[in-house]
Short mmCIF file of C-alpha atoms in Angstrom, two decimals:
data_model
loop_
_atom_site.label_atom_id
_atom_site.label_comp_id
_atom_site.label_asym_id
_atom_site.label_seq_id
_atom_site.Cartn_x
_atom_site.Cartn_y
_atom_site.Cartn_z
CA MET A 578 -0.02 0.01 0.00
CA LYS A 579 1.06 3.56 -0.34
CA ILE A 580 -0.01 6.88 1.50
CA ILE A 581 -1.40 9.70 -0.58
CA ASN A 582 0.15 13.07 0.01
CA ILE A 583 -1.60 15.05 -2.75
CA LEU A 584 -3.86 17.97 -1.73
CA SER A 585 -6.26 19.62 -4.08
CA LEU A 586 -9.51 21.38 -4.10
CA ALA A 587 -11.32 18.22 -4.26
CA LEU A 588 -9.53 16.82 -1.21
CA CYS A 589 -10.14 20.06 0.63
CA TRP A 590 -13.85 19.49 0.06
CA LEU A 591 -13.40 15.95 1.38
CA ILE A 592 -11.89 17.27 4.50
CA VAL A 593 -15.02 19.40 5.24
CA ALA A 594 -17.33 16.49 4.42
CA CYS A 595 -15.37 14.10 6.61
CA SER A 596 -14.99 16.48 9.41
CA ALA A 597 -18.74 16.94 9.64
CA LYS A 598 -19.17 13.11 9.58
CA THR A 599 -16.60 12.58 12.30
CA GLU A 600 -18.24 15.17 14.61
CA THR A 601 -21.55 13.17 14.40
CA ALA A 602 -19.49 10.02 14.97
CA GLN A 603 -17.83 11.39 18.09
CA GLU A 604 -21.29 11.96 19.64
CA ALA A 605 -22.18 8.22 18.83
CA VAL A 606 -18.78 6.97 20.24
CA ALA A 607 -19.29 9.06 23.38
CA THR A 608 -22.62 7.34 24.18
CA SER A 609 -21.37 3.84 23.39
CA GLU A 610 -22.47 1.34 26.00
CA GLU A 611 -20.22 -1.46 27.12
CA MET A 612 -20.44 -4.52 24.90
CA VAL A 613 -20.31 -8.17 26.17
CA SER A 614 -18.35 -10.37 23.76
CA GLN A 615 -20.03 -13.45 22.56
CA ALA A 616 -16.62 -15.07 21.79
CA GLU A 617 -13.16 -14.52 23.20
CA PHE A 618 -10.46 -13.58 20.64
CA ASN A 619 -7.21 -15.34 21.55
CA ALA A 620 -4.25 -12.97 20.99
CA ASP A 621 -1.80 -15.85 21.53
CA SER A 622 -3.49 -17.96 18.85
CA ALA A 623 -3.34 -14.98 16.35
CA TYR A 624 0.32 -14.39 17.28
CA ARG A 625 1.11 -18.02 16.42
CA ASN A 626 -0.69 -17.62 13.16
CA VAL A 627 1.51 -14.73 12.35
CA LYS A 628 4.64 -16.65 13.38
CA THR A 629 3.74 -19.63 11.15
CA GLN A 630 3.54 -17.40 8.20
CA VAL A 631 6.86 -15.76 9.01
CA ASP A 632 8.57 -19.01 9.44
CA PHE A 633 7.82 -19.84 5.79
CA GLY A 634 10.05 -16.89 4.93
CA PRO A 635 8.98 -14.00 2.44
CA ARG A 636 5.69 -14.78 0.76
CA VAL A 637 6.54 -13.14 -2.52
CA PRO A 638 4.69 -14.61 -5.57
CA GLY A 639 6.95 -17.07 -7.11
CA MET A 640 8.97 -17.82 -4.02
CA GLU A 641 8.89 -21.10 -2.05
CA GLY A 642 7.48 -19.47 1.06
CA HIS A 643 4.54 -18.15 -0.99
CA ASP A 644 3.59 -21.69 -2.15
CA LYS A 645 3.96 -23.06 1.31
CA CYS A 646 1.84 -20.29 2.85
CA ALA A 647 -1.00 -20.72 0.26
CA LYS A 648 -1.35 -24.34 1.26
CA TYR A 649 -1.30 -23.38 4.80
CA LEU A 650 -4.08 -20.83 4.44
CA VAL A 651 -6.30 -23.29 2.56
CA SER A 652 -5.83 -26.06 5.21
CA GLU A 653 -6.48 -23.71 8.02
CA LEU A 654 -9.73 -22.50 6.55
CA LYS A 655 -10.88 -26.02 6.03
CA ARG A 656 -9.78 -26.98 9.53
CA TYR A 657 -11.93 -24.30 10.91
CA GLY A 658 -14.91 -25.65 9.03
CA VAL A 659 -15.72 -23.01 6.43
CA ASP A 660 -18.52 -24.11 4.02
CA THR A 661 -16.43 -23.51 0.92
CA VAL A 662 -12.88 -22.61 0.01
CA ILE A 663 -12.50 -20.69 -3.41
CA GLU A 664 -9.00 -20.23 -4.80
CA GLN A 665 -8.40 -17.80 -7.75
CA LYS A 666 -5.19 -18.70 -9.35
CA THR A 667 -3.80 -16.68 -12.25
CA THR A 668 -0.74 -14.74 -13.48
CA VAL A 669 -0.57 -11.09 -13.43
CA THR A 670 2.06 -8.66 -14.85
CA ALA A 671 3.72 -6.26 -12.35
CA PHE A 672 4.68 -2.73 -13.24
CA ASN A 673 8.30 -3.88 -13.99
CA GLY A 674 7.22 -6.74 -16.28
CA ASP A 675 7.52 -9.54 -13.77
CA LYS A 676 4.95 -12.31 -14.27
CA LEU A 677 3.53 -13.05 -10.85
CA PRO A 678 1.63 -16.44 -10.13
CA ILE A 679 -0.93 -15.29 -7.67
CA ASN A 680 -3.73 -16.95 -5.63
CA ASN A 681 -6.63 -15.19 -3.93
CA ILE A 682 -8.04 -17.49 -1.27
CA MET A 683 -11.57 -17.05 0.25
CA GLY A 684 -13.43 -19.22 2.82
CA GLN A 685 -17.21 -18.75 3.17
CA ILE A 686 -19.06 -19.22 6.45
CA ASN A 687 -22.85 -19.70 6.38
CA LYS A 688 -22.66 -19.73 2.60
CA GLY A 689 -26.49 -19.59 2.22
CA ALA A 690 -27.08 -16.47 4.28
CA VAL A 691 -28.37 -13.48 2.41
CA THR A 692 -26.76 -11.02 4.67
CA ARG A 693 -22.96 -11.22 4.40
CA VAL A 694 -19.91 -9.28 5.50
CA LEU A 695 -16.47 -9.52 3.94
CA LEU A 696 -13.18 -9.62 5.99
CA LEU A 697 -9.98 -9.42 4.03
CA ALA A 698 -6.23 -9.00 4.37
CA HIS A 699 -3.32 -9.39 1.88
CA TRP A 700 -1.07 -12.32 2.46
CA ASP A 701 1.87 -11.58 0.19
CA THR A 702 4.95 -9.76 1.38
CA ARG A 703 7.15 -6.87 -0.03
CA PRO A 704 9.87 -8.29 -2.36
CA TRP A 705 12.18 -5.32 -1.51
CA ALA A 706 13.17 -3.67 1.72
CA ASP A 707 13.14 -0.45 -0.13
CA ALA A 708 12.49 1.72 2.99
CA GLU A 709 15.88 0.52 4.67
CA LYS A 710 18.27 3.28 5.29
CA ASP A 711 21.08 1.17 4.01
CA LYS A 712 20.54 1.09 0.27
CA SER A 713 22.48 -2.11 -0.11
CA LYS A 714 19.60 -3.89 1.62
CA HIS A 715 16.90 -2.51 -0.83
CA THR A 716 16.70 -5.62 -2.88
CA THR A 717 16.22 -8.03 0.16
CA PRO A 718 12.61 -9.44 0.49
CA ILE A 719 11.02 -8.69 3.90
CA LEU A 720 9.42 -11.28 6.25
CA GLY A 721 6.26 -9.11 6.58
CA ALA A 722 5.20 -10.09 10.14
CA ASN A 723 3.13 -6.95 10.40
CA ASP A 724 2.60 -6.03 6.62
CA GLY A 725 0.86 -9.08 5.40
CA GLY A 726 1.19 -11.55 8.36
CA SER A 727 -0.82 -9.58 11.08
CA GLY A 728 -4.02 -9.14 9.22
CA VAL A 729 -4.12 -12.78 8.09
CA GLY A 730 -3.24 -13.92 11.61
CA VAL A 731 -6.19 -12.06 13.01
CA LEU A 732 -8.57 -13.29 10.36
CA LEU A 733 -7.58 -17.01 10.95
CA GLU A 734 -8.34 -16.58 14.73
CA ILE A 735 -11.64 -15.02 13.84
CA ALA A 736 -12.36 -18.02 11.62
CA ARG A 737 -11.69 -20.30 14.61
CA CYS A 738 -13.97 -18.26 16.82
CA LEU A 739 -16.73 -18.35 14.33
CA GLN A 740 -16.49 -22.11 14.07
CA GLU A 741 -17.00 -22.39 17.76
CA ARG A 742 -19.97 -19.99 17.76
CA LYS A 743 -21.64 -19.61 14.39
CA PRO A 744 -22.78 -16.13 13.50
CA MET A 745 -26.25 -15.43 12.29
CA ILE A 746 -24.92 -13.75 9.20
CA GLY A 747 -22.63 -15.02 6.42
CA VAL A 748 -18.94 -14.10 6.64
CA ASP A 749 -16.53 -14.38 3.77
CA ILE A 750 -12.84 -14.37 4.76
CA LEU A 751 -10.61 -13.38 1.89
CA PHE A 752 -6.82 -13.52 1.64
CA VAL A 753 -5.66 -11.37 -1.42
CA ASP A 754 -2.42 -11.73 -3.22
CA ALA A 755 0.17 -9.38 -4.80
CA GLU A 756 -0.82 -6.20 -2.86
CA ASP A 757 2.77 -5.30 -2.10
CA TYR A 758 4.50 -5.61 -5.44
CA GLY A 759 3.82 -1.98 -6.41
CA ASN A 760 5.98 0.85 -7.65
CA SER A 761 6.80 3.37 -4.93
CA GLY A 762 6.36 6.08 -7.52
CA ASP A 763 3.17 7.74 -8.58
CA ASN A 764 1.26 4.96 -10.36
CA GLU A 765 -1.28 3.83 -7.81
CA ASP A 766 -2.69 0.85 -9.86
CA THR A 767 0.61 -0.98 -9.66
CA TRP A 768 -0.42 -2.02 -6.10
CA CYS A 769 -3.18 -4.45 -4.98
CA LEU A 770 -2.87 -6.63 -8.17
CA GLY A 771 -4.74 -9.54 -6.56
CA THR A 772 -7.69 -7.38 -5.54
CA GLN A 773 -7.91 -5.78 -8.90
CA TYR A 774 -8.08 -9.30 -10.34
CA TRP A 775 -10.70 -10.31 -7.74
CA ILE A 776 -13.11 -7.53 -8.48
CA LYS A 777 -13.04 -8.24 -12.15
CA ASN A 778 -13.94 -11.98 -11.36
CA LEU A 779 -16.21 -11.64 -8.28
CA PRO A 780 -17.43 -14.87 -6.88
CA TYR A 781 -20.92 -13.41 -6.24
CA SER A 782 -24.02 -12.68 -8.26
CA PRO A 783 -25.01 -9.01 -8.23
CA SER A 784 -27.69 -9.70 -5.64
CA ARG A 785 -25.48 -11.66 -3.31
CA LYS A 786 -22.62 -9.25 -2.70
CA PRO A 787 -21.59 -8.64 0.98
CA GLN A 788 -23.24 -5.66 2.53
CA TYR A 789 -19.79 -4.25 3.41
CA GLY A 790 -16.15 -5.21 3.82
CA ILE A 791 -13.49 -4.67 6.51
CA LEU A 792 -9.80 -4.73 5.42
CA LEU A 793 -7.12 -5.44 8.10
CA ASP A 794 -3.60 -4.25 7.22
CA MET A 795 -0.63 -3.76 9.50
CA VAL A 796 -2.66 -4.35 12.70
CA GLY A 797 0.16 -5.95 14.79
CA GLY A 798 2.47 -3.09 15.47
CA LYS A 799 3.72 -2.21 18.99
CA ASP A 800 1.20 0.14 20.76
CA ALA A 801 -0.50 0.63 17.37
CA LYS A 802 -3.25 3.31 17.15
CA PHE A 803 -5.86 3.15 14.39
CA HIS A 804 -7.26 6.45 13.14
CA ARG A 805 -10.23 6.63 10.80
CA GLU A 806 -8.52 6.06 7.44
CA TYR A 807 -9.38 8.99 5.05
CA VAL A 808 -10.77 7.08 2.01
CA SER A 809 -12.85 4.82 4.35
CA GLN A 810 -14.34 7.84 6.17
CA TYR A 811 -15.43 9.35 2.88
CA VAL A 812 -16.70 6.35 1.01
CA ALA A 813 -18.28 4.36 3.94
CA PRO A 814 -18.73 6.57 7.09
CA SER A 815 -21.47 4.52 8.50
CA ILE A 816 -19.23 1.44 8.52
CA VAL A 817 -16.42 3.29 10.12
CA ASP A 818 -18.74 4.61 12.79
CA LYS A 819 -20.00 0.96 13.36
CA VAL A 820 -16.39 -0.31 13.81
CA TRP A 821 -15.11 2.56 15.91
CA THR A 822 -18.24 2.60 18.15
CA THR A 823 -17.90 -1.14 18.64
CA ALA A 824 -14.15 -0.57 19.55
CA VAL A 825 -15.17 1.82 22.34
CA ALA A 826 -17.88 -0.51 23.60
CA SER A 827 -15.35 -3.36 23.64
CA GLY A 828 -12.89 -1.43 25.75
CA TYR A 829 -10.43 -0.40 22.85
CA GLY A 830 -11.30 3.26 22.47
CA ASP A 831 -7.61 4.19 23.23
CA VAL A 832 -6.51 2.05 20.29
CA PHE A 833 -9.18 3.07 17.81
CA VAL A 834 -8.62 6.85 17.75
CA ASN A 835 -11.77 8.83 16.81
CA GLU A 836 -9.92 11.14 14.51
CA LEU A 837 -9.09 11.18 10.76
CA GLY A 838 -5.90 9.56 9.62
CA GLY A 839 -4.00 9.41 6.39
CA SER A 840 -5.45 8.54 2.99
CA ILE A 841 -4.23 5.13 1.75
CA VAL A 842 -4.10 3.26 -1.58
CA ASP A 843 -4.85 -0.20 -0.33
CA ASP A 844 -7.05 -3.16 -1.24
CA HIS A 845 -10.23 -1.47 0.19
CA VAL A 846 -10.04 1.06 -2.70
CA TYR A 847 -10.62 -1.61 -5.35
CA VAL A 848 -13.17 -3.51 -3.26
CA ASN A 849 -15.15 -0.22 -3.31
CA GLN A 850 -14.74 -0.03 -6.96
CA GLY A 851 -16.24 -3.54 -7.18
CA GLY A 852 -19.44 -2.30 -5.59
CA ILE A 853 -18.80 -3.49 -1.98
CA PRO A 854 -18.44 -0.60 0.54
CA CYS A 855 -15.11 -1.32 2.29
CA ILE A 856 -13.08 0.33 4.96
CA ASP A 857 -9.48 -0.15 6.05
CA ILE A 858 -8.16 -0.67 9.75
CA ILE A 859 -4.61 0.41 9.37
CA GLU A 860 -2.02 2.43 11.21
CA THR A 861 -1.47 5.61 9.32
CA LEU A 862 -0.40 8.25 12.03
CA ASN A 863 2.37 6.47 13.95
CA PRO A 864 3.90 9.09 16.25
CA GLN A 865 7.47 8.16 15.12
CA THR A 866 6.87 8.51 11.37
CA MET A 867 3.47 10.37 11.14
CA SER A 868 2.46 7.80 8.65
CA PHE A 869 2.98 3.94 8.64
CA ASN A 870 4.64 1.80 11.41
CA PRO A 871 8.43 2.37 11.55
CA THR A 872 9.03 -1.22 10.35
CA TRP A 873 7.13 -0.66 7.11
CA HIS A 874 9.10 -2.11 4.09
CA THR A 875 12.17 -2.68 6.26
CA LEU A 876 13.87 -5.81 7.50
CA ASP A 877 12.65 -5.02 10.96
CA ASP A 878 9.23 -6.15 10.05
CA ASN A 879 9.65 -9.42 11.99
CA MET A 880 8.13 -11.21 14.99
CA SER A 881 10.11 -9.06 17.46
CA ASN A 882 7.91 -6.13 16.51
CA ILE A 883 4.49 -7.76 16.78
CA ASP A 884 2.31 -6.77 19.65
CA ARG A 885 -0.25 -9.27 20.98
CA GLN A 886 -2.36 -6.42 22.41
CA SER A 887 -2.76 -4.73 19.05
CA LEU A 888 -3.85 -8.04 17.41
CA LYS A 889 -6.28 -8.57 20.39
CA ALA A 890 -7.94 -5.02 20.04
CA VAL A 891 -8.43 -5.37 16.36
CA GLY A 892 -9.57 -9.03 16.42
CA GLN A 893 -11.97 -8.65 19.31
CA THR A 894 -13.47 -5.43 17.85
CA VAL A 895 -14.14 -7.03 14.48
CA LEU A 896 -15.43 -10.24 16.14
CA ASN A 897 -17.86 -8.11 18.14
CA VAL A 898 -18.98 -6.23 14.93
CA ILE A 899 -19.87 -9.68 13.39
CA TYR A 900 -21.81 -10.95 16.29
CA ASN A 901 -23.68 -7.68 16.64
CA GLU A 902 -24.95 -8.15 13.01
CA GLN A 903 -28.00 -10.21 13.86
#
């Protein structure tokens, strides 16, 4: 993913619109009542899920770790009793001409339910540590514990919880590929290649699309704080309100900050283009960098920088959102 730093008259208009919505949301958050969780999200289990992925090594399309991780994700979804596992295997061309064998993997829970929610995360990792200060390391693939591994680890634990206590609604858990093979220059469409393919080949009829989607990206950083991502707030403010209000009611108001954050080109942008309103839970205003987590696209994106409490806050909040949709 990349952060957008362009300001224009259009974006100035967005700031006014989003600010008005956020003020309304702050009133809702302030009156949130405490929520009793119907299932307990296990942070240790989510942490192990992240570690398993990291132990495969970099999950770059075409590398051995990528193939091993794909098999792991499919087997875990089946182990947790999803109704159906759908794999979208294809080859896409990256901005530099590389041919990437990718696999979008989706598990469906309560497949026959009309009301559905989409939960997604990218499972690939960055092929270059291009944010390293030492330029000699720029061509080294990263392990992607946070950027790739954390969102997937949380969703696998959510799948386990939903197996133990079935929700009333349908839930689709989607792991998208080739998010992080993008050009750090200006071309935004070089990112999220798996999701771009997915929306062109949606596994839904027009009447059976999920009501909304929640993307998890970089949700395991130390002491992470999640602001309302800018695009999410503009496109789907009611969903942002729902999630942030649930976070407060779940006891995580200190983690889900009720203020606007950065504007991100991430998988949710393309899911929205596919006709499914989708928001992004992502760290965009880290106090050290004023953007992403300091480990972003560096070799420090490893297990030593994964925080169980961040995984817990996000996982329990999203789980409570699902169970509250009755």
